[in-house]
DNA sequence: AATCATTAAGTGGTCAGACCAATTAGTGAA
DNA sequence: TTCACTAATTGGTCTGACCACTTAATGATT
């Protein structure tokens, strides 16, 4: 007999988070078993598992086969508010995202040598804010950097905000970059 | 009748990744249904869902209730190799991690004004590489930045590598930073 | 009584089948 | 041809079972 599916993925994660906070769990503590959580939170064990998997991805909890589910060590739990709220529910100040992108992209400028070819490639897409920023980032050969930028940019896309830079800014950025290279 | 659980979480993700590649799917294309994937890959639908949820977290696929599961737009799928391999299996070049940390921390220096108090706080922990870098990063009030740094640093910790900077480097960084502020 | 191998209980991992909820494709009447 | 309706498809959730691993309890041995 089904009870009506009032639950949802995000809500379930929030429920477990609240439980962690209310139970005053400290890093290293073991959470209630999945079966217990399911009954307490009035959701199925499958849903509990999906939520726990998400929290595991966020580095908040850690599961050990046969052992249990534990709150992660370190002060990582201090970021529960930030992490889960941000990644899962996408609630972060829009200014944080745009600031972060600007920082990352400025960094890309300072880390990549402005060769003639690169400058031309960038100028070719100067009309399109999105392509411009993407081309810029891919100049960095650090895969990890690209990954992080992509993640942040994904949320920026979901923001439905305007371009990050104006056309004039983009042109100015290229000029400044070019100036950093050659002693002309 | 059970077949023996030869599957594992990581393997399942890899299976779906291979299927995406071999099927020559392009962004926007729909993946086979969960039931179909389960049969094709010889794993349960629950396991398929867990793997898909992970890929969804990585921004590789997107699910629409009643509609299907789709490969994300953009060239994000080009990062399937990078993303899934990195986040899930933690296989990233150590040099990428240290490079990234150095970049982020250099960025912190350039973004934060070297007030007298901040400089003193940093000098107080100059002996400890870990504390030094953490104190530095927390000077940035951008929560998102802190989050990202924390994530990257987590992997660095798991690397069992030496300090990121030598004591001399740390002292030199502080001096250079101090010099950026006051016109002395 | 102390030690250690064995056993039982507990917990995460997987599987199977069913039903709910939303979308999409197909159908038929206007 | 158009559009409302229906059926099929697909993701979302639930239930219960069994497997694999860990941990605690048990009991025999020393």
Tab-separated table of C-alpha atoms (C1' of nucleotides) in Angstrom:
chain	number	residue	atom	x	y	z
A	1	UNK	CA	0.000	0.000	0.000
A	2	UNK	CA	1.523	3.246	-1.065
A	3	UNK	CA	1.401	6.421	0.939
A	4	UNK	CA	1.605	9.009	-1.809
A	5	UNK	CA	5.032	10.135	-2.960
A	6	UNK	CA	5.412	13.367	-1.056
A	7	UNK	CA	9.180	12.977	-1.066
A	8	UNK	CA	11.655	14.237	-3.574
A	9	UNK	CA	15.360	13.844	-4.073
A	10	UNK	CA	16.306	17.267	-2.751
A	11	UNK	CA	13.934	17.071	0.171
A	12	UNK	CA	15.382	13.748	1.219
A	13	UNK	CA	18.877	15.157	1.272
A	14	UNK	CA	17.656	18.068	3.355
A	15	UNK	CA	15.983	15.659	5.749
A	16	UNK	CA	19.181	13.733	6.334
A	17	UNK	CA	21.115	16.940	6.731
A	18	UNK	CA	18.708	18.146	9.372
A	19	UNK	CA	18.979	14.832	11.134
A	20	UNK	CA	22.763	15.120	11.180
A	21	UNK	CA	22.555	18.590	12.656
A	22	UNK	CA	19.845	17.810	15.186
A	23	UNK	CA	21.594	14.678	16.350
A	24	UNK	CA	24.704	16.723	17.058
A	25	UNK	CA	26.828	14.268	15.165
A	26	UNK	CA	30.514	15.012	15.042
A	27	UNK	CA	32.970	13.890	12.355
A	28	UNK	CA	33.580	10.189	12.598
A	29	UNK	CA	30.208	9.428	14.149
A	30	UNK	CA	28.048	6.782	12.583
A	31	UNK	CA	24.706	7.677	11.137
A	32	UNK	CA	21.645	5.512	11.773
A	33	UNK	CA	21.463	2.548	9.443
A	34	UNK	CA	19.762	2.945	6.090
A	35	UNK	CA	16.813	0.881	7.247
A	36	UNK	CA	16.493	2.995	10.359
A	37	UNK	CA	16.726	6.236	8.386
A	38	UNK	CA	14.085	4.990	6.014
A	39	UNK	CA	11.647	4.406	8.828
A	40	UNK	CA	12.493	7.600	10.695
A	41	UNK	CA	12.193	9.798	7.641
A	42	UNK	CA	9.226	7.903	6.255
A	43	UNK	CA	10.850	7.260	2.901
A	44	UNK	CA	11.929	4.081	1.204
A	45	UNK	CA	15.377	2.676	1.695
A	46	UNK	CA	16.073	3.153	-1.998
A	47	UNK	CA	15.472	6.870	-1.630
A	48	UNK	CA	17.620	6.966	1.470
A	49	UNK	CA	20.393	5.342	-0.491
A	50	UNK	CA	20.130	7.823	-3.334
A	51	UNK	CA	20.331	10.704	-0.895
A	52	UNK	CA	23.269	9.151	0.930
A	53	UNK	CA	25.040	8.575	-2.359
A	54	UNK	CA	24.666	12.248	-3.099
A	55	UNK	CA	25.993	13.241	0.315
A	56	UNK	CA	28.843	10.837	-0.266
A	57	UNK	CA	29.607	12.584	-3.531
A	58	UNK	CA	29.698	15.857	-1.686
A	59	UNK	CA	32.221	14.431	0.708
A	60	UNK	CA	29.894	14.828	3.643
A	61	UNK	CA	29.396	11.196	4.544
A	62	UNK	CA	31.327	8.031	3.886
A	63	UNK	CA	29.897	4.536	3.630
A	64	UNK	CA	31.657	1.333	4.588
A	65	UNK	CA	30.240	-1.926	3.358
A	66	UNK	CA	29.007	-3.833	6.362
A	67	UNK	CA	30.222	-1.148	8.727
A	68	UNK	CA	27.831	1.720	8.368
A	69	UNK	CA	27.646	5.300	7.160
A	70	UNK	CA	29.858	7.837	8.864
A	71	UNK	CA	30.143	11.575	8.988
A	72	UNK	CA	33.361	12.523	7.258
A	73	UNK	CA	36.427	13.383	9.256
A	74	UNK	CA	38.131	16.743	9.354
A	75	UNK	CA	36.418	20.035	9.377
A	76	UNK	CA	34.796	19.103	6.141
A	77	UNK	CA	31.476	18.993	7.930
A	78	UNK	CA	31.787	22.721	8.417
A	79	UNK	CA	30.935	22.994	4.765
A	80	UNK	CA	27.733	21.073	4.984
A	81	UNK	CA	25.793	24.286	4.730
A	82	UNK	CA	27.787	25.531	1.800
A	83	UNK	CA	28.286	22.344	-0.090
A	84	UNK	CA	24.945	20.697	0.078
A	85	UNK	CA	23.056	23.904	-0.226
A	86	UNK	CA	25.109	24.982	-3.173
A	87	UNK	CA	25.614	21.923	-5.272
A	88	UNK	CA	22.372	20.208	-4.550
A	89	UNK	CA	19.861	22.971	-4.325
A	90	UNK	CA	21.805	25.441	-6.387
A	91	UNK	CA	21.220	28.151	-3.845
A	92	UNK	CA	24.276	30.316	-3.960
A	93	UNK	CA	24.564	33.982	-4.294
A	94	UNK	CA	24.716	34.798	-7.955
A	95	UNK	CA	27.454	37.267	-7.197
A	96	UNK	CA	29.638	34.465	-5.852
A	97	UNK	CA	29.321	32.638	-9.111
A	98	UNK	CA	30.058	35.560	-11.348
A	99	UNK	CA	32.902	36.669	-9.108
A	100	UNK	CA	34.359	33.220	-9.197
A	101	UNK	CA	34.147	33.031	-12.957
A	102	UNK	CA	35.818	36.400	-13.348
A	103	UNK	CA	38.602	35.299	-11.049
A	104	UNK	CA	39.147	32.055	-12.878
A	105	UNK	CA	39.137	33.718	-16.239
A	106	UNK	CA	41.469	36.464	-15.191
A	107	UNK	CA	43.718	33.741	-13.928
A	108	UNK	CA	43.635	32.060	-17.296
A	109	UNK	CA	44.839	35.245	-18.914
A	110	UNK	CA	47.767	35.516	-16.577
A	111	UNK	CA	48.744	31.892	-16.943
A	112	UNK	CA	48.659	31.485	-20.689
A	113	UNK	CA	51.206	33.014	-22.971
A	114	UNK	CA	49.516	35.251	-25.548
A	115	UNK	CA	50.918	33.742	-28.722
A	116	UNK	CA	49.769	35.158	-32.012
A	117	UNK	CA	47.663	32.124	-32.792
A	118	UNK	CA	45.916	32.155	-29.441
A	119	UNK	CA	45.117	35.814	-29.722
A	120	UNK	CA	43.637	35.281	-33.157
A	121	UNK	CA	41.568	32.358	-31.984
A	122	UNK	CA	40.170	34.445	-29.218
A	123	UNK	CA	39.457	37.405	-31.445
A	124	UNK	CA	37.554	35.118	-33.769
A	125	UNK	CA	34.914	34.554	-31.113
A	126	UNK	CA	34.970	37.924	-29.469
A	127	UNK	CA	31.381	38.537	-30.520
A	128	UNK	CA	30.067	35.654	-28.421
A	129	UNK	CA	30.540	35.961	-24.696
A	130	UNK	CA	30.073	32.302	-24.110
A	131	UNK	CA	32.450	31.089	-26.778
A	132	UNK	CA	34.936	33.732	-25.797
A	133	UNK	CA	35.169	32.590	-22.222
A	134	UNK	CA	35.234	28.958	-23.161
A	135	UNK	CA	38.026	29.372	-25.662
A	136	UNK	CA	39.944	31.308	-23.084
A	137	UNK	CA	39.680	28.626	-20.447
A	138	UNK	CA	40.687	25.858	-22.780
A	139	UNK	CA	43.982	27.598	-23.247
A	140	UNK	CA	44.928	26.254	-19.857
A	141	UNK	CA	46.061	22.702	-20.247
A	142	UNK	CA	45.279	21.853	-16.652
A	143	UNK	CA	42.376	19.438	-16.902
A	144	UNK	CA	41.381	20.023	-13.331
A	145	UNK	CA	41.101	23.727	-13.920
A	146	UNK	CA	38.855	23.175	-16.897
A	147	UNK	CA	36.714	20.876	-14.866
A	148	UNK	CA	36.230	23.360	-12.076
A	149	UNK	CA	35.521	26.169	-14.455
A	150	UNK	CA	32.983	24.007	-16.255
A	151	UNK	CA	31.199	23.234	-13.031
A	152	UNK	CA	30.933	26.845	-11.992
A	153	UNK	CA	29.976	27.917	-15.457
A	154	UNK	CA	27.219	25.373	-15.506
A	155	UNK	CA	25.494	27.165	-12.681
A	156	UNK	CA	26.117	30.464	-14.351
A	157	UNK	CA	24.288	29.170	-17.391
A	158	UNK	CA	21.383	28.212	-15.219
A	159	UNK	CA	21.262	31.724	-13.868
A	160	UNK	CA	19.759	33.179	-17.009
A	161	UNK	CA	21.861	36.228	-16.475
A	162	UNK	CA	23.343	38.499	-19.063
A	163	UNK	CA	26.745	38.108	-20.606
A	164	UNK	CA	29.578	38.095	-18.124
A	165	UNK	CA	31.504	40.639	-20.147
A	166	UNK	CA	30.423	43.268	-22.613
A	167	UNK	CA	31.872	43.298	-26.081
A	168	UNK	CA	34.043	46.249	-25.145
A	169	UNK	CA	35.363	44.424	-22.102
A	170	UNK	CA	36.222	41.382	-24.144
A	171	UNK	CA	38.135	43.459	-26.654
A	172	UNK	CA	39.899	45.281	-23.863
A	173	UNK	CA	40.826	42.014	-22.183
A	174	UNK	CA	42.382	40.702	-25.343
A	175	UNK	CA	44.356	43.889	-25.822
A	176	UNK	CA	45.613	43.824	-22.269
A	177	UNK	CA	46.533	40.201	-22.675
A	178	UNK	CA	48.378	40.815	-25.894
A	179	UNK	CA	50.268	43.570	-24.139
A	180	UNK	CA	51.440	41.127	-21.501
A	181	UNK	CA	53.293	39.064	-24.041
A	182	UNK	CA	55.504	40.716	-26.559
A	183	UNK	CA	57.774	43.514	-25.396
A	184	UNK	CA	56.444	45.056	-28.606
B	1	UNK	CA	17.684	-16.257	-9.142
B	2	UNK	CA	20.809	-14.207	-8.654
B	3	UNK	CA	23.734	-14.216	-10.982
B	4	UNK	CA	26.547	-13.215	-8.635
B	5	UNK	CA	27.180	-9.533	-8.093
B	6	UNK	CA	30.035	-8.959	-10.468
B	7	UNK	CA	29.058	-5.322	-10.813
B	8	UNK	CA	30.224	-2.377	-8.804
B	9	UNK	CA	29.356	1.259	-8.687
B	10	UNK	CA	32.414	2.451	-10.565
B	11	UNK	CA	32.219	-0.288	-13.136
B	12	UNK	CA	28.612	0.569	-13.858
B	13	UNK	CA	29.489	4.172	-14.526
B	14	UNK	CA	32.263	3.051	-16.824
B	15	UNK	CA	29.863	0.766	-18.656
B	16	UNK	CA	27.432	3.570	-19.350
B	17	UNK	CA	30.266	5.839	-20.388
B	18	UNK	CA	31.473	3.259	-22.890
B	19	UNK	CA	27.967	2.859	-24.189
B	20	UNK	CA	27.684	6.591	-24.739
B	21	UNK	CA	30.936	6.662	-26.630
B	22	UNK	CA	30.286	3.542	-28.695
B	23	UNK	CA	26.813	4.691	-29.613
B	24	UNK	CA	28.271	7.901	-30.975
B	25	UNK	CA	25.749	9.923	-29.037
B	26	UNK	CA	25.926	13.658	-29.467
B	27	UNK	CA	24.799	16.282	-26.945
B	28	UNK	CA	21.026	16.365	-26.751
B	29	UNK	CA	20.610	12.748	-27.773
B	30	UNK	CA	18.540	10.486	-25.619
B	31	UNK	CA	20.101	7.520	-23.919
B	32	UNK	CA	18.347	4.161	-23.886
B	33	UNK	CA	15.723	3.897	-21.175
B	34	UNK	CA	16.757	2.750	-17.732
B	35	UNK	CA	15.051	-0.578	-18.222
B	36	UNK	CA	16.814	-1.045	-21.528
B	37	UNK	CA	20.188	-0.108	-20.058
B	38	UNK	CA	19.656	-2.537	-17.233
B	39	UNK	CA	19.096	-5.398	-19.629
B	40	UNK	CA	21.872	-4.405	-22.004
B	41	UNK	CA	24.447	-3.994	-19.254
B	42	UNK	CA	23.169	-6.952	-17.265
B	43	UNK	CA	22.703	-4.971	-14.096
B	44	UNK	CA	19.631	-4.094	-12.100
B	45	UNK	CA	17.660	-0.983	-12.841
B	46	UNK	CA	18.482	0.316	-9.353
B	47	UNK	CA	22.174	0.149	-10.151
B	48	UNK	CA	21.569	1.841	-13.479
B	49	UNK	CA	19.793	4.620	-11.664
B	50	UNK	CA	22.606	5.072	-9.176
B	51	UNK	CA	25.109	5.323	-11.986
B	52	UNK	CA	22.927	7.738	-13.915
B	53	UNK	CA	22.475	9.845	-10.819
B	54	UNK	CA	26.232	10.077	-10.526
B	55	UNK	CA	26.589	11.049	-14.170
B	56	UNK	CA	23.878	13.598	-13.623
B	57	UNK	CA	25.860	15.015	-10.727
B	58	UNK	CA	28.843	15.296	-12.999
B	59	UNK	CA	26.801	17.260	-15.469
B	60	UNK	CA	27.165	14.606	-18.117
B	61	UNK	CA	23.563	13.514	-18.465
B	62	UNK	CA	20.233	15.078	-17.636
B	63	UNK	CA	17.047	13.234	-16.752
B	64	UNK	CA	13.524	14.372	-17.502
B	65	UNK	CA	10.678	12.696	-15.714
B	66	UNK	CA	8.657	10.836	-18.285
B	67	UNK	CA	10.849	12.057	-21.089
B	68	UNK	CA	14.079	10.154	-20.789
B	69	UNK	CA	17.747	10.620	-20.045
B	70	UNK	CA	19.713	12.902	-22.322
B	71	UNK	CA	23.321	13.658	-22.964
B	72	UNK	CA	23.972	17.166	-21.778
B	73	UNK	CA	24.192	19.960	-24.279
B	74	UNK	CA	27.388	21.668	-25.216
B	75	UNK	CA	30.674	19.981	-25.538
B	76	UNK	CA	30.455	19.008	-21.933
B	77	UNK	CA	30.412	15.429	-23.036
B	78	UNK	CA	33.985	15.877	-24.171
B	79	UNK	CA	34.872	15.834	-20.522
B	80	UNK	CA	33.373	12.479	-19.858
B	81	UNK	CA	36.853	11.055	-19.722
B	82	UNK	CA	38.084	13.750	-17.401
B	83	UNK	CA	35.124	14.256	-15.160
B	84	UNK	CA	33.969	10.799	-14.401
B	85	UNK	CA	37.448	9.429	-14.163
B	86	UNK	CA	38.524	12.213	-11.890
B	87	UNK	CA	35.679	12.731	-9.519
B	88	UNK	CA	34.610	9.165	-9.261
B	89	UNK	CA	37.844	7.284	-9.265
B	90	UNK	CA	40.041	10.097	-8.053
B	91	UNK	CA	42.521	9.472	-10.820
B	92	UNK	CA	44.071	12.775	-11.664
B	93	UNK	CA	47.627	13.706	-12.241
B	94	UNK	CA	49.163	14.833	-9.005
B	95	UNK	CA	50.768	17.688	-10.859
B	96	UNK	CA	47.350	18.982	-11.871
B	97	UNK	CA	46.313	19.148	-8.257
B	98	UNK	CA	49.377	20.930	-6.999
B	99	UNK	CA	49.342	23.295	-9.954
B	100	UNK	CA	45.729	24.088	-9.304
B	101	UNK	CA	46.346	24.751	-5.642
B	102	UNK	CA	49.238	27.045	-6.431
B	103	UNK	CA	47.094	28.943	-8.881
B	104	UNK	CA	44.226	29.327	-6.455
B	105	UNK	CA	46.481	30.437	-3.666
B	106	UNK	CA	48.336	32.905	-5.807
B	107	UNK	CA	44.962	34.243	-6.797
B	108	UNK	CA	44.046	34.675	-3.156
B	109	UNK	CA	47.117	36.803	-2.641
B	110	UNK	CA	46.229	39.058	-5.506
B	111	UNK	CA	42.610	39.412	-4.475
B	112	UNK	CA	42.975	40.162	-0.804
B	113	UNK	CA	44.270	43.451	0.488
B	114	UNK	CA	47.311	42.890	2.724
B	115	UNK	CA	46.170	44.724	5.825
B	116	UNK	CA	48.461	44.708	8.818
B	117	UNK	CA	46.219	42.314	10.722
B	118	UNK	CA	45.989	39.834	7.878
B	119	UNK	CA	49.718	39.829	7.411
B	120	UNK	CA	50.230	39.167	11.097
B	121	UNK	CA	47.709	36.366	11.113
B	122	UNK	CA	49.480	34.746	8.241
B	123	UNK	CA	52.905	35.159	9.777
B	124	UNK	CA	51.619	33.498	12.915
B	125	UNK	CA	51.180	30.229	11.058
B	126	UNK	CA	54.051	30.496	8.651
B	127	UNK	CA	55.677	27.439	10.195
B	128	UNK	CA	52.838	25.136	9.190
B	129	UNK	CA	52.251	24.720	5.474
B	130	UNK	CA	48.736	23.444	5.916
B	131	UNK	CA	47.585	26.156	8.272
B	132	UNK	CA	49.341	28.771	6.229
B	133	UNK	CA	47.495	27.902	3.069
B	134	UNK	CA	44.171	27.525	4.816
B	135	UNK	CA	44.423	30.868	6.555
B	136	UNK	CA	45.315	32.427	3.265
B	137	UNK	CA	42.331	31.009	1.447
B	138	UNK	CA	39.868	31.974	4.135
B	139	UNK	CA	40.858	35.556	3.576
B	140	UNK	CA	38.720	35.409	0.483
B	141	UNK	CA	35.158	35.907	1.534
B	142	UNK	CA	33.829	34.123	-1.529
B	143	UNK	CA	32.288	30.952	-0.141
B	144	UNK	CA	32.356	29.287	-3.503
B	145	UNK	CA	36.053	29.857	-3.797
B	146	UNK	CA	36.662	28.348	-0.385
B	147	UNK	CA	34.566	25.383	-1.347
B	148	UNK	CA	36.471	24.701	-4.508
B	149	UNK	CA	39.809	25.138	-2.823
B	150	UNK	CA	38.705	22.751	-0.093
B	151	UNK	CA	37.746	20.132	-2.617
B	152	UNK	CA	41.019	20.319	-4.449
B	153	UNK	CA	42.942	20.413	-1.222
B	154	UNK	CA	41.173	17.308	-0.068
B	155	UNK	CA	42.731	15.368	-2.874
B	156	UNK	CA	46.056	16.962	-2.157
B	157	UNK	CA	45.849	15.711	1.414
B	158	UNK	CA	45.165	12.253	0.129
B	159	UNK	CA	48.291	12.446	-1.953
B	160	UNK	CA	50.653	12.086	0.993
B	161	UNK	CA	52.955	14.501	-0.695
B	162	UNK	CA	55.289	16.975	0.903
B	163	UNK	CA	54.430	20.515	1.803
B	164	UNK	CA	53.278	22.626	-1.093
B	165	UNK	CA	55.647	25.423	-0.188
B	166	UNK	CA	58.899	25.480	1.726
B	167	UNK	CA	59.249	27.710	4.739
B	168	UNK	CA	61.366	30.099	2.704
B	169	UNK	CA	58.714	30.266	0.005
B	170	UNK	CA	56.011	31.037	2.522
B	171	UNK	CA	58.044	33.850	4.017
B	172	UNK	CA	58.804	35.179	0.577
B	173	UNK	CA	55.136	35.059	-0.413
B	174	UNK	CA	54.147	37.083	2.602
B	175	UNK	CA	56.809	39.667	1.896
B	176	UNK	CA	55.754	39.977	-1.717
B	177	UNK	CA	52.158	40.282	-0.618
B	178	UNK	CA	52.965	42.950	1.914
B	179	UNK	CA	54.757	44.821	-0.789
B	180	UNK	CA	51.658	44.830	-2.944
B	181	UNK	CA	49.717	46.828	-0.401
B	182	UNK	CA	51.227	49.878	1.169
B	183	UNK	CA	53.133	52.278	-0.997
B	184	UNK	CA	55.533	51.755	1.920
C	1	DA	C1'	40.230	-16.458	33.903
C	2	DA	C1'	42.118	-15.171	29.485
C	3	DT	C1'	42.549	-15.998	24.645
C	4	DC	C1'	41.054	-16.911	20.253
C	5	DA	C1'	38.378	-19.212	16.596
C	6	DT	C1'	33.523	-19.607	15.530
C	7	DT	C1'	28.990	-17.981	15.106
C	8	DA	C1'	25.237	-14.771	14.949
C	9	DA	C1'	23.512	-10.258	14.268
C	10	DG	C1'	23.803	-5.934	11.950
C	11	DT	C1'	24.669	-3.059	7.844
C	12	DG	C1'	25.610	-1.587	3.229
C	13	DG	C1'	25.104	-3.491	-1.809
C	14	DT	C1'	22.339	-5.555	-5.284
C	15	DC	C1'	18.391	-7.452	-7.305
C	16	DA	C1'	13.531	-8.160	-8.756
C	17	DG	C1'	8.929	-6.714	-9.557
C	18	DA	C1'	5.327	-3.618	-8.879
C	19	DC	C1'	2.953	0.829	-9.018
C	20	DC	C1'	2.990	6.109	-9.355
C	21	DA	C1'	3.823	10.385	-12.112
C	22	DA	C1'	5.015	12.806	-16.141
C	23	DT	C1'	5.854	12.899	-20.918
C	24	DT	C1'	5.229	11.453	-25.567
C	25	DA	C1'	3.244	9.050	-29.447
C	26	DG	C1'	-0.732	7.345	-31.354
C	27	DT	C1'	-5.744	7.442	-32.250
C	28	DG	C1'	-10.046	9.050	-33.622
C	29	DA	C1'	-13.712	12.413	-33.741
C	30	DA	C1'	-14.965	17.053	-35.148
D	1	DT	C1'	-6.537	19.158	-40.980
D	2	DT	C1'	-6.988	20.050	-36.270
D	3	DC	C1'	-7.371	18.957	-31.665
D	4	DA	C1'	-8.916	16.416	-27.609
D	5	DC	C1'	-8.391	11.946	-25.843
D	6	DT	C1'	-6.107	7.537	-25.020
D	7	DA	C1'	-2.386	4.327	-24.755
D	8	DA	C1'	2.411	3.457	-24.504
D	9	DT	C1'	6.810	4.893	-22.857
D	10	DT	C1'	9.911	6.513	-19.341
D	11	DG	C1'	11.707	8.304	-15.055
D	12	DG	C1'	10.516	8.155	-9.814
D	13	DT	C1'	9.360	5.606	-5.753
D	14	DC	C1'	8.194	1.680	-2.966
D	15	DT	C1'	8.549	-3.030	-1.076
D	16	DG	C1'	10.783	-7.121	0.137
D	17	DA	C1'	14.229	-10.289	-0.540
D	18	DC	C1'	18.974	-11.984	-0.717
D	19	DC	C1'	24.202	-11.245	-1.023
D	20	DA	C1'	28.721	-9.511	0.915
D	21	DC	C1'	31.115	-7.557	4.455
D	22	DT	C1'	31.819	-6.038	9.263
D	23	DT	C1'	31.227	-6.210	14.011
D	24	DA	C1'	29.695	-8.038	18.325
D	25	DA	C1'	28.466	-12.053	20.849
D	26	DT	C1'	29.435	-16.810	21.871
D	27	DG	C1'	31.810	-20.759	23.327
D	28	DA	C1'	35.648	-23.915	23.325
D	29	DT	C1'	40.488	-24.190	24.331
D	30	DT	C1'	44.457	-23.235	26.966
